[in-house]
Tab-separated table of C-alpha atoms in Angstrom:
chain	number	residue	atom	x	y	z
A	1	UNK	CA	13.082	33.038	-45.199
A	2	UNK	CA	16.596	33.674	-43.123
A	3	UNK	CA	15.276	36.937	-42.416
A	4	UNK	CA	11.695	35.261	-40.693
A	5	UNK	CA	13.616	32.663	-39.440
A	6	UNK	CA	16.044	35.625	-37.585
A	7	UNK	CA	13.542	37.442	-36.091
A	8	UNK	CA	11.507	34.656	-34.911
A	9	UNK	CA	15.297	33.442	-32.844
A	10	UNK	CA	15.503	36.846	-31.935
A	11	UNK	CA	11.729	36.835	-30.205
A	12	UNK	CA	12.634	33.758	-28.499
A	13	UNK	CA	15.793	35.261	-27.289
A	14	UNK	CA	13.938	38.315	-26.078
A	15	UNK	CA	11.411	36.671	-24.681
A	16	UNK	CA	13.596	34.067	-22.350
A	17	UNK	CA	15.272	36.808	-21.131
A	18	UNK	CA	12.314	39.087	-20.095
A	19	UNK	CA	10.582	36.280	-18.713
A	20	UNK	CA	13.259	35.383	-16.483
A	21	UNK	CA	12.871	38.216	-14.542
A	22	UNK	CA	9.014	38.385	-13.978
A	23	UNK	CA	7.488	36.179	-11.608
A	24	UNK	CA	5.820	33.144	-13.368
A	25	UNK	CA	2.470	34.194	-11.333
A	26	UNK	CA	2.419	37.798	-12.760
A	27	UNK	CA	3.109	36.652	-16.148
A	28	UNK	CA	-0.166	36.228	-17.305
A	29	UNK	CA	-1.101	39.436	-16.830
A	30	UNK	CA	2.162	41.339	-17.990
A	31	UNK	CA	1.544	43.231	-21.366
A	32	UNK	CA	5.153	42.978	-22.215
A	33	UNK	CA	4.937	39.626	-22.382
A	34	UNK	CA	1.453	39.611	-23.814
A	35	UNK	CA	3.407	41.455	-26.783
A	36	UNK	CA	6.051	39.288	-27.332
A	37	UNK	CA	3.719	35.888	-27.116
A	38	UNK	CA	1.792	37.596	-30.233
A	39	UNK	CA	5.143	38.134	-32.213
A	40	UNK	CA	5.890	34.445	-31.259
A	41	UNK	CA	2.920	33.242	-32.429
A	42	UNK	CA	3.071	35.215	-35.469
A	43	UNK	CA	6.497	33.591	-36.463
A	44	UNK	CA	5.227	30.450	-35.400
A	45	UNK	CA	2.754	30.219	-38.470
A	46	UNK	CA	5.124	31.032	-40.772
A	47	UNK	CA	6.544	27.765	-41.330
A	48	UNK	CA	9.889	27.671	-39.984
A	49	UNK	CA	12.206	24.378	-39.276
A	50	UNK	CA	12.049	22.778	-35.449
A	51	UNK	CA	15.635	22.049	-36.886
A	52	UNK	CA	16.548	25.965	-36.668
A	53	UNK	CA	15.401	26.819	-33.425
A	54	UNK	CA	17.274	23.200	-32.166
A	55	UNK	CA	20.646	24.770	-33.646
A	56	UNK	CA	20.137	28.056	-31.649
A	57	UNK	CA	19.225	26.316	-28.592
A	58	UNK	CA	22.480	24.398	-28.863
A	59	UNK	CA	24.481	26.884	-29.861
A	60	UNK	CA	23.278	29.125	-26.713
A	61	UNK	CA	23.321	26.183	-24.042
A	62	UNK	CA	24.959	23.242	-25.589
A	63	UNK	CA	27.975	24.659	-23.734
A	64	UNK	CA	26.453	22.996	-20.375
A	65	UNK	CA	25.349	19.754	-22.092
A	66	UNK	CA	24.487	19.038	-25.433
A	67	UNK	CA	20.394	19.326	-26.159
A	68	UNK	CA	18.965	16.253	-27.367
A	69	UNK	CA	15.904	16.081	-29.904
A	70	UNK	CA	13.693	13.140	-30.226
A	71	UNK	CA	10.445	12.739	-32.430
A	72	UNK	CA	7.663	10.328	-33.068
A	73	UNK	CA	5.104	9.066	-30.966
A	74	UNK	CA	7.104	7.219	-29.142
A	75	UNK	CA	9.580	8.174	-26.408
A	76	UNK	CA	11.214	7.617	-22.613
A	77	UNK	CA	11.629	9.749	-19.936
A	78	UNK	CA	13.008	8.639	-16.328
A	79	UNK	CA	12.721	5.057	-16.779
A	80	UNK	CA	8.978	5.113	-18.414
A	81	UNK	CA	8.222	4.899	-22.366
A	82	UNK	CA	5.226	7.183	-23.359
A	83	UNK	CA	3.545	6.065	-26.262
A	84	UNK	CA	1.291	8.009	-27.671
A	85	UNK	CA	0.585	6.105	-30.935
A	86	UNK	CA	-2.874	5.672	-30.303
A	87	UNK	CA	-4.960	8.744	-30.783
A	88	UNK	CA	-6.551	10.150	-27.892
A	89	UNK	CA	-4.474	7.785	-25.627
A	90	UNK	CA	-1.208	7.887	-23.456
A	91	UNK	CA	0.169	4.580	-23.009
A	92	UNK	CA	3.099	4.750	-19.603
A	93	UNK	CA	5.246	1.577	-19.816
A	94	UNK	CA	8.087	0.801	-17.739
A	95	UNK	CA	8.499	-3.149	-18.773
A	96	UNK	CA	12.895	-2.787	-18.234
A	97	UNK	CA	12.531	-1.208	-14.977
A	98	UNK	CA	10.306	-3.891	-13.698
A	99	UNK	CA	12.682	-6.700	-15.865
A	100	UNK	CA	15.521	-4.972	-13.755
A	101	UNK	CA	13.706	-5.433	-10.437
A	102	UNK	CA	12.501	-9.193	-10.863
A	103	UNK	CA	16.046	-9.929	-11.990
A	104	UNK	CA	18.133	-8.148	-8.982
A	105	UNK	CA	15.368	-9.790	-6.412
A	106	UNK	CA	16.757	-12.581	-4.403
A	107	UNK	CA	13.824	-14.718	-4.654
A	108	UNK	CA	13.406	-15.951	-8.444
A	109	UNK	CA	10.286	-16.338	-9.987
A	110	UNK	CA	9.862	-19.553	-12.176
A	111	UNK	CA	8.231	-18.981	-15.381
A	112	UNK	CA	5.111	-20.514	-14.999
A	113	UNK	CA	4.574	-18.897	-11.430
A	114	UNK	CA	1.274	-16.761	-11.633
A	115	UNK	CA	-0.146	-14.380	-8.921
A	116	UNK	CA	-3.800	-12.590	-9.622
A	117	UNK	CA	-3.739	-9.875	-6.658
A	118	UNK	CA	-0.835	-8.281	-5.381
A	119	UNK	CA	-2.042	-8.535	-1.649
A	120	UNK	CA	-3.847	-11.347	0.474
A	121	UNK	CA	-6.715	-10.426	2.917
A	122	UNK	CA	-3.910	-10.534	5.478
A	123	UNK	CA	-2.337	-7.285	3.843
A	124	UNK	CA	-3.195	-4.980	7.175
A	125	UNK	CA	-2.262	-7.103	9.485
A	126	UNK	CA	1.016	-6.881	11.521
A	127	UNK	CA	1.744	-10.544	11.016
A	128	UNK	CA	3.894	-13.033	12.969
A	129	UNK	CA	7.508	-14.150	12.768
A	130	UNK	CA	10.981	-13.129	13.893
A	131	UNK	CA	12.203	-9.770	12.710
A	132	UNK	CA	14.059	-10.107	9.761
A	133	UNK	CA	18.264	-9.926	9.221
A	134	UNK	CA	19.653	-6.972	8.504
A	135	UNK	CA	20.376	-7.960	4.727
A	136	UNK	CA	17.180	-9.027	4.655
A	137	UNK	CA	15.777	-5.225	6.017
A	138	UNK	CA	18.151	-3.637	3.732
A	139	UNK	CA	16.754	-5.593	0.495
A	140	UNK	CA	12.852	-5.244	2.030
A	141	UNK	CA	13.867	-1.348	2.141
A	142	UNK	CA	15.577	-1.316	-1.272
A	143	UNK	CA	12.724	-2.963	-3.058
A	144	UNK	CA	9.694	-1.052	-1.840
A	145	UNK	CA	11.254	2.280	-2.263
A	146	UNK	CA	12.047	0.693	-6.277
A	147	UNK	CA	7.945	-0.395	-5.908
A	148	UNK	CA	7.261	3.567	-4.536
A	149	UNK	CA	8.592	4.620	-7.991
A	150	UNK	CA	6.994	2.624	-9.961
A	151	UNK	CA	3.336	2.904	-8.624
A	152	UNK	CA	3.354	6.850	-8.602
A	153	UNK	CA	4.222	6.398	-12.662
A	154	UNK	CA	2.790	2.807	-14.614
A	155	UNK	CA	1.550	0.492	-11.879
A	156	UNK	CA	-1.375	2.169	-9.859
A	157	UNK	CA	-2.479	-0.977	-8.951
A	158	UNK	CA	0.301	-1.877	-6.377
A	159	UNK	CA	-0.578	1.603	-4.414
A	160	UNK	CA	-2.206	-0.045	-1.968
A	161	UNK	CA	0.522	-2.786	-1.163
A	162	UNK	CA	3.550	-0.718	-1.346
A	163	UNK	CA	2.004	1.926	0.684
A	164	UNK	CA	1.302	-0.750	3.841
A	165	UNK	CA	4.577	-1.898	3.191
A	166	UNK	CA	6.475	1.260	2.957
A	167	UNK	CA	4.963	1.654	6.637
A	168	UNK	CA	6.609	-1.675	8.014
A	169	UNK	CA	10.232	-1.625	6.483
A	170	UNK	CA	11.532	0.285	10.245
A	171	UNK	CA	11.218	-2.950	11.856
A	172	UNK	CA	9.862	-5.752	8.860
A	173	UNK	CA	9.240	-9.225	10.026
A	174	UNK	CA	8.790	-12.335	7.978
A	175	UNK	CA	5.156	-11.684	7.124
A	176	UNK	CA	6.132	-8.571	5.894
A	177	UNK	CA	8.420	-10.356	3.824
A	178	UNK	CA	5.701	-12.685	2.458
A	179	UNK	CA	4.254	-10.256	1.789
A	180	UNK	CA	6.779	-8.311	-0.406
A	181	UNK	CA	7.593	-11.721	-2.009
A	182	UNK	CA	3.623	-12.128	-3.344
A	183	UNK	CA	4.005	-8.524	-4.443
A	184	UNK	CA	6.891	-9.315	-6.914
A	185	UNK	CA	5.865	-12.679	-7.739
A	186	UNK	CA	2.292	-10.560	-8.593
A	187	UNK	CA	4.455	-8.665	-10.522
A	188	UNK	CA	6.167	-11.025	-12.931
A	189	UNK	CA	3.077	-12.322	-14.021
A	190	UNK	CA	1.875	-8.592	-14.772
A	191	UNK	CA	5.161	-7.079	-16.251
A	192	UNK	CA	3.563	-6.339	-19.391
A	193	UNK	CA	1.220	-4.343	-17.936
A	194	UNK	CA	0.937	-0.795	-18.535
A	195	UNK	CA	-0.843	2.471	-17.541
A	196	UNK	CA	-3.824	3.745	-20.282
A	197	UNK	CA	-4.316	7.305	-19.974
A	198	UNK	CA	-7.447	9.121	-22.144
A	199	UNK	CA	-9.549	12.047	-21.281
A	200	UNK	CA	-13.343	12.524	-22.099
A	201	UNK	CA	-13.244	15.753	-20.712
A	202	UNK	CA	-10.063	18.390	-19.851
A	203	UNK	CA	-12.153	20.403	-17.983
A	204	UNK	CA	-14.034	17.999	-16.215
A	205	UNK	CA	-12.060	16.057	-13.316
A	206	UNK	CA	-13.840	12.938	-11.342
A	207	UNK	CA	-12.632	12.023	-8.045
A	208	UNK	CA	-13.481	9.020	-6.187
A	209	UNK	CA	-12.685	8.976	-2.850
A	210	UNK	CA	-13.185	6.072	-0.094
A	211	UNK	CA	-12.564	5.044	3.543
A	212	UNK	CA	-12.061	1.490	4.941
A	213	UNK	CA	-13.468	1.966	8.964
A	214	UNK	CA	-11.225	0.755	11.510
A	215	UNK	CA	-8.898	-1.911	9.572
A	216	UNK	CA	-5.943	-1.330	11.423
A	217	UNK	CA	-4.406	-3.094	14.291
A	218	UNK	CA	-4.638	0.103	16.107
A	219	UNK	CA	-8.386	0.508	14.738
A	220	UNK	CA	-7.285	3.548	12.859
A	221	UNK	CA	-9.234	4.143	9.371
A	222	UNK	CA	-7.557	3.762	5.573
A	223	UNK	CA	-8.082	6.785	3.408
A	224	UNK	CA	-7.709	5.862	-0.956
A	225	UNK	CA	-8.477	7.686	-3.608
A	226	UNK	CA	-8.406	7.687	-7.680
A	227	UNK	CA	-9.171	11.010	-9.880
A	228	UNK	CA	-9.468	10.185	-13.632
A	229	UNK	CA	-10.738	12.403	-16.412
A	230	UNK	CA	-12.008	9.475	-18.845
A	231	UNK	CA	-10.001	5.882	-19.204
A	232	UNK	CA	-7.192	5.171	-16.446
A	233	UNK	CA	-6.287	6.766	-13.058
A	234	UNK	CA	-3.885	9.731	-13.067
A	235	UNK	CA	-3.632	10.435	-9.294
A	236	UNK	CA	-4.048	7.983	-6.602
A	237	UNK	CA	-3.453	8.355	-3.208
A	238	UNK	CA	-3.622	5.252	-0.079
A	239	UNK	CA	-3.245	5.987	3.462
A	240	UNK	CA	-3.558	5.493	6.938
A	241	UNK	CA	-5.451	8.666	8.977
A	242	UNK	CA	-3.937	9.889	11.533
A	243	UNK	CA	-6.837	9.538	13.980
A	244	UNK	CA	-9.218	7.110	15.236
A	245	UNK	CA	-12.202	7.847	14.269
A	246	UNK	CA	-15.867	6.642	15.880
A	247	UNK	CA	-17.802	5.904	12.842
A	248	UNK	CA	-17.634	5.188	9.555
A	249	UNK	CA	-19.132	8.536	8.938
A	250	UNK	CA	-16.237	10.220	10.884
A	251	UNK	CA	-13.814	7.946	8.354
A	252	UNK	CA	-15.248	8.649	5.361
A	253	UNK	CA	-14.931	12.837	6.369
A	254	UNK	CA	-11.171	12.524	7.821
A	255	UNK	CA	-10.978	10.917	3.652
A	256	UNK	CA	-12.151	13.731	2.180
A	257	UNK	CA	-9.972	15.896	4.380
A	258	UNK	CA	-7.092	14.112	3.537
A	259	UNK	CA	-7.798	13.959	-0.550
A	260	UNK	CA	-9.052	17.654	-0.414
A	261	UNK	CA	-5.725	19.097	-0.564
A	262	UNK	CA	-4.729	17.378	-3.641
A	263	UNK	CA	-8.062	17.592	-5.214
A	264	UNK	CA	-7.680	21.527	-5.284
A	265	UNK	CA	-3.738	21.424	-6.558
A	266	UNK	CA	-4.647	19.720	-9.278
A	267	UNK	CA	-7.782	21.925	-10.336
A	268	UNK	CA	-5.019	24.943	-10.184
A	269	UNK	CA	-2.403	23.004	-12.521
A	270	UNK	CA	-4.834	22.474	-14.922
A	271	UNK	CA	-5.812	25.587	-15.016
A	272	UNK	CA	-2.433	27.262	-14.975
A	273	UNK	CA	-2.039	24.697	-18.388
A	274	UNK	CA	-4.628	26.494	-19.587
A	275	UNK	CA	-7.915	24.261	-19.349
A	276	UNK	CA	-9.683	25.992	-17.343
A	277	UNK	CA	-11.574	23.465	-15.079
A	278	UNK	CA	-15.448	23.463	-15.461
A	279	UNK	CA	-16.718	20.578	-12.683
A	280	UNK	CA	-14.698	19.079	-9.939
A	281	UNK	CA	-16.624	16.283	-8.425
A	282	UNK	CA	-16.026	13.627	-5.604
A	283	UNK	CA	-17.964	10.912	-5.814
A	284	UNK	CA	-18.740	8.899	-2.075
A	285	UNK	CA	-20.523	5.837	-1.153
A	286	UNK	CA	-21.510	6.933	2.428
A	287	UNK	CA	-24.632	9.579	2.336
A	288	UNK	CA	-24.027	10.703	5.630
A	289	UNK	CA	-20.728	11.888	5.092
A	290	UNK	CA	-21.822	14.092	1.849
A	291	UNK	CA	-24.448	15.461	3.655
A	292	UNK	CA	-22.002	16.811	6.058
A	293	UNK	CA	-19.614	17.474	3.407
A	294	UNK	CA	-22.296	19.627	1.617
A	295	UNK	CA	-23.685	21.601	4.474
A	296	UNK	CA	-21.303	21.337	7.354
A	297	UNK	CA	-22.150	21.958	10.779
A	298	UNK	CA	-26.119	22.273	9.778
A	299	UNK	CA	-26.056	18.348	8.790
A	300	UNK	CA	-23.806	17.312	12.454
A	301	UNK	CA	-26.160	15.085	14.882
A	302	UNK	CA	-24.937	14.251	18.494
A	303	UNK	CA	-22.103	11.915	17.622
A	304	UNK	CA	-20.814	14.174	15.015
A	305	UNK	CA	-21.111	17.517	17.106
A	306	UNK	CA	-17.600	17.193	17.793
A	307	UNK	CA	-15.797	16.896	15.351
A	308	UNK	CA	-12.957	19.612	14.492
A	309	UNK	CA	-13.668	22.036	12.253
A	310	UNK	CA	-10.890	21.734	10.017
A	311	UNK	CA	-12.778	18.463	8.671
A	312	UNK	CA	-15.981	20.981	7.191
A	313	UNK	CA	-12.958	22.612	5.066
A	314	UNK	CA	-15.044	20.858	1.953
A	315	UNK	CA	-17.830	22.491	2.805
A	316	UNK	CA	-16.051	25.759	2.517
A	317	UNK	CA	-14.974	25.085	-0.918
A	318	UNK	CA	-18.408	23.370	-2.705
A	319	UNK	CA	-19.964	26.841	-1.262
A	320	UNK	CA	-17.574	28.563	-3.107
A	321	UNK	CA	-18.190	26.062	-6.450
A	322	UNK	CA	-15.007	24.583	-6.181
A	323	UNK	CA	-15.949	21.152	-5.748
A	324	UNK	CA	-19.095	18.641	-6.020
A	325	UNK	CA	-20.067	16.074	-3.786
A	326	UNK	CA	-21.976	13.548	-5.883
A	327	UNK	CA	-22.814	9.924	-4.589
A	328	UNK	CA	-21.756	6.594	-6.002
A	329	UNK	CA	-22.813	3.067	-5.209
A	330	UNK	CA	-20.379	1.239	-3.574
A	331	UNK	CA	-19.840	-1.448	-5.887
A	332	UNK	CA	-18.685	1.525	-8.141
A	333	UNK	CA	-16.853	3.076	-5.682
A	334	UNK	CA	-13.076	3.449	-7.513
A	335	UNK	CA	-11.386	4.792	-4.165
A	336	UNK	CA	-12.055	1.221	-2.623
A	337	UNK	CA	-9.237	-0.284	-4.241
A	338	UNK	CA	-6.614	1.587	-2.319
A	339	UNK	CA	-8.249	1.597	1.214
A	340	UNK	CA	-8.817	-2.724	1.809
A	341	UNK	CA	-6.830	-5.487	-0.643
A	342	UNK	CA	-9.762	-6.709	-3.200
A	343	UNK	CA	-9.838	-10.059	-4.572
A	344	UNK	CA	-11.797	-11.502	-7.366
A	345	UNK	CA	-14.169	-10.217	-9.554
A	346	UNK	CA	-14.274	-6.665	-7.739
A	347	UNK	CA	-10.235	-6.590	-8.191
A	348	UNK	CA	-10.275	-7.302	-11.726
A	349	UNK	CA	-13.196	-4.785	-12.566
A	350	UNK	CA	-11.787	-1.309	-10.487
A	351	UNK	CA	-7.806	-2.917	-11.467
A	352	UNK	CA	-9.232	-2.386	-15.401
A	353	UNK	CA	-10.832	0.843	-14.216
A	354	UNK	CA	-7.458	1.937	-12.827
A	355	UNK	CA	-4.622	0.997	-15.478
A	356	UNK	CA	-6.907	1.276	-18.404
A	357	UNK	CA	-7.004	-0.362	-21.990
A	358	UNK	CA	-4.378	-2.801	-21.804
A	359	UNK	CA	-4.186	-3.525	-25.947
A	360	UNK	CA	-1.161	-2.905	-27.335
């Protein structure tokens, strides 16, 4: 057995080295390291201790900082616990960090203080009021880049609201304020809330994709967007284009410009992981739009005619099967929730959509 358990160490040894010097891109295709991922495998099935290979690992790097080993179902990263203790399920959690955030916050929430939405209707709006102190800026500042953190990991529900507010926090007034203070006190009654990740599919990736026409001040559109592979959203994305557009058409293309980028990263990560990705689709609620999407300039009438060509980029890539533009009813439209602030029944249906199974 000291003999297997040598040679495997000895593989992994060889094989860190080589690899360090090939490109990760060519890697796949390198018969060296074809080789040695065979041997690996080979001494993989042989039974040997995760307890050996730890040693080596320490022996050959603890120098820099000891290597830590944790096991069970159960463990944190960066501030989030990931639970995976259900089967078929990843459960994100970051209950301290939001503990640590309600506590540090100079307006205290009472105990019985409850909040259903984390915006009002007034979310987009500039708002009134005197600009605020500079302690006051500082803490406004401090919080929502605390609140950026936290959405991009367990709380994909506040996307929407930190993103407006991350916009305002140059010059914040007191309805910005307001509005950071209904955001927390949203947040205290949610803190046990968590992030429900499952996949029906790996190879099959659903994005939902939305515009809100026109809803800022300056009449410029709101792109949001969710992609999910089964239960809970695992990218989102929420904000303002860049460019007036003249229809709600023209919105809902500039959208599917702005998602398209990270639509295609992520069909190459999963594929560099090694599930190889079957079916992209984006589902839209405007038919227009996915007719122009689908066919480009063909599908353009007069008050489309002009539009830059950049924006038929999608079309491009569902010729090439990349991508598929499929329709959805708007009342099943995901993406809404991060372009306009929902209340009500519509909240609490795409909010479940969104975080997932919240059973502990």
């Amino acid at each position: 057995m000291e003999i297997e358990n040598a040679k495997f160490l000895t593989c992994i040894d060889t094989t860190v080295r080589y690899c360090s010097c090939i490109p990760v891109q060519n890697l796949k295709t390198d018969p060296v390291f074809e080789a040695l991922d065979k041997i690996f495998r080979r001494y993989n099935k042989t039974g040997f201790q995760v307890k050996i290979i730890f040693t080596w690992i320490n022996e050959r790097y603890g120098g820099l900082k000891e290597v830590t080993c944790t096991r069970g179902q159960v463990h944190t990263y960066l501030g989030m616990t990931l639970d995976y203790s259900k089967k078929g399920k990843l459960k994100i959690r970051m209950d301290d960090y939001v503990q640590r955030m309600l506590d540090k916050f100079s307006v205290k929430c009472k105990e019985d203080d409850k909040q259903e939405t984390p915006a009002g209707n007034n979310l987009l709006e500039v708002g009134k009021g005197k600009l605020l102190d500079k302690d006051q800026q500082a803490e406004i500042h401090r919080f929502v880049a605390k609140h950026l953190f936290l959405t991009k990991r367990a709380r994909l529900d506040m996307h929407l609201t930190v993103a407006i507010l991350a916009s305002r926090v140059q010059n914040p007034n007191q309805s910005d304020w307001h509005k950071l203070v209904r955001l927390m006190r949203y947040m205290h009654s949610t803190k046990k809330w968590h992030l429900t990740l499952s996949a029906d599919n790996l190879r099959v990736m659903k994005w939902y994709v939305d515009a809100s026409f026109a809803v800022h001040p300056d009449f410029k559109s709101h792109t949001g967007g969710v992609m999910t592979m089964g239960g809970g959203t695992m990218q989102a994305m929420s904000m303002k284009q860049k460019l007036n557009s003249r229809s709600s058409t023209h919105a809902e293309l500039i959208g599917v410009d702005d998602a398209i980028t990270q639509v295609l990263w992520t069909r190459m990560f999963m594929e560099e992981q090694g599930y190889p990705i079957e079916k992209s689709i984006l589902y839209q609620d405007n038919m227009s739009s996915i007719l122009l999407g689908k066919n480009g300039r063909s599908s353009a009438g007069k008050r489309s005619r002009a539009l830059n060509i950049r924006y038929f980029f999608v079309t491009d890539q569902v010729e090439k099967g990349n991508l598929t533009i499929k329709h959805m009813p708007t009342d099943d439209m995901w993406g809404e929730y991060m372009t306009i602030p929902l209340q009500g029944d519509k909240f609490r249906k795409f909010w479940a959509l969104i975080q997932g199974d919240q059973e502990d």
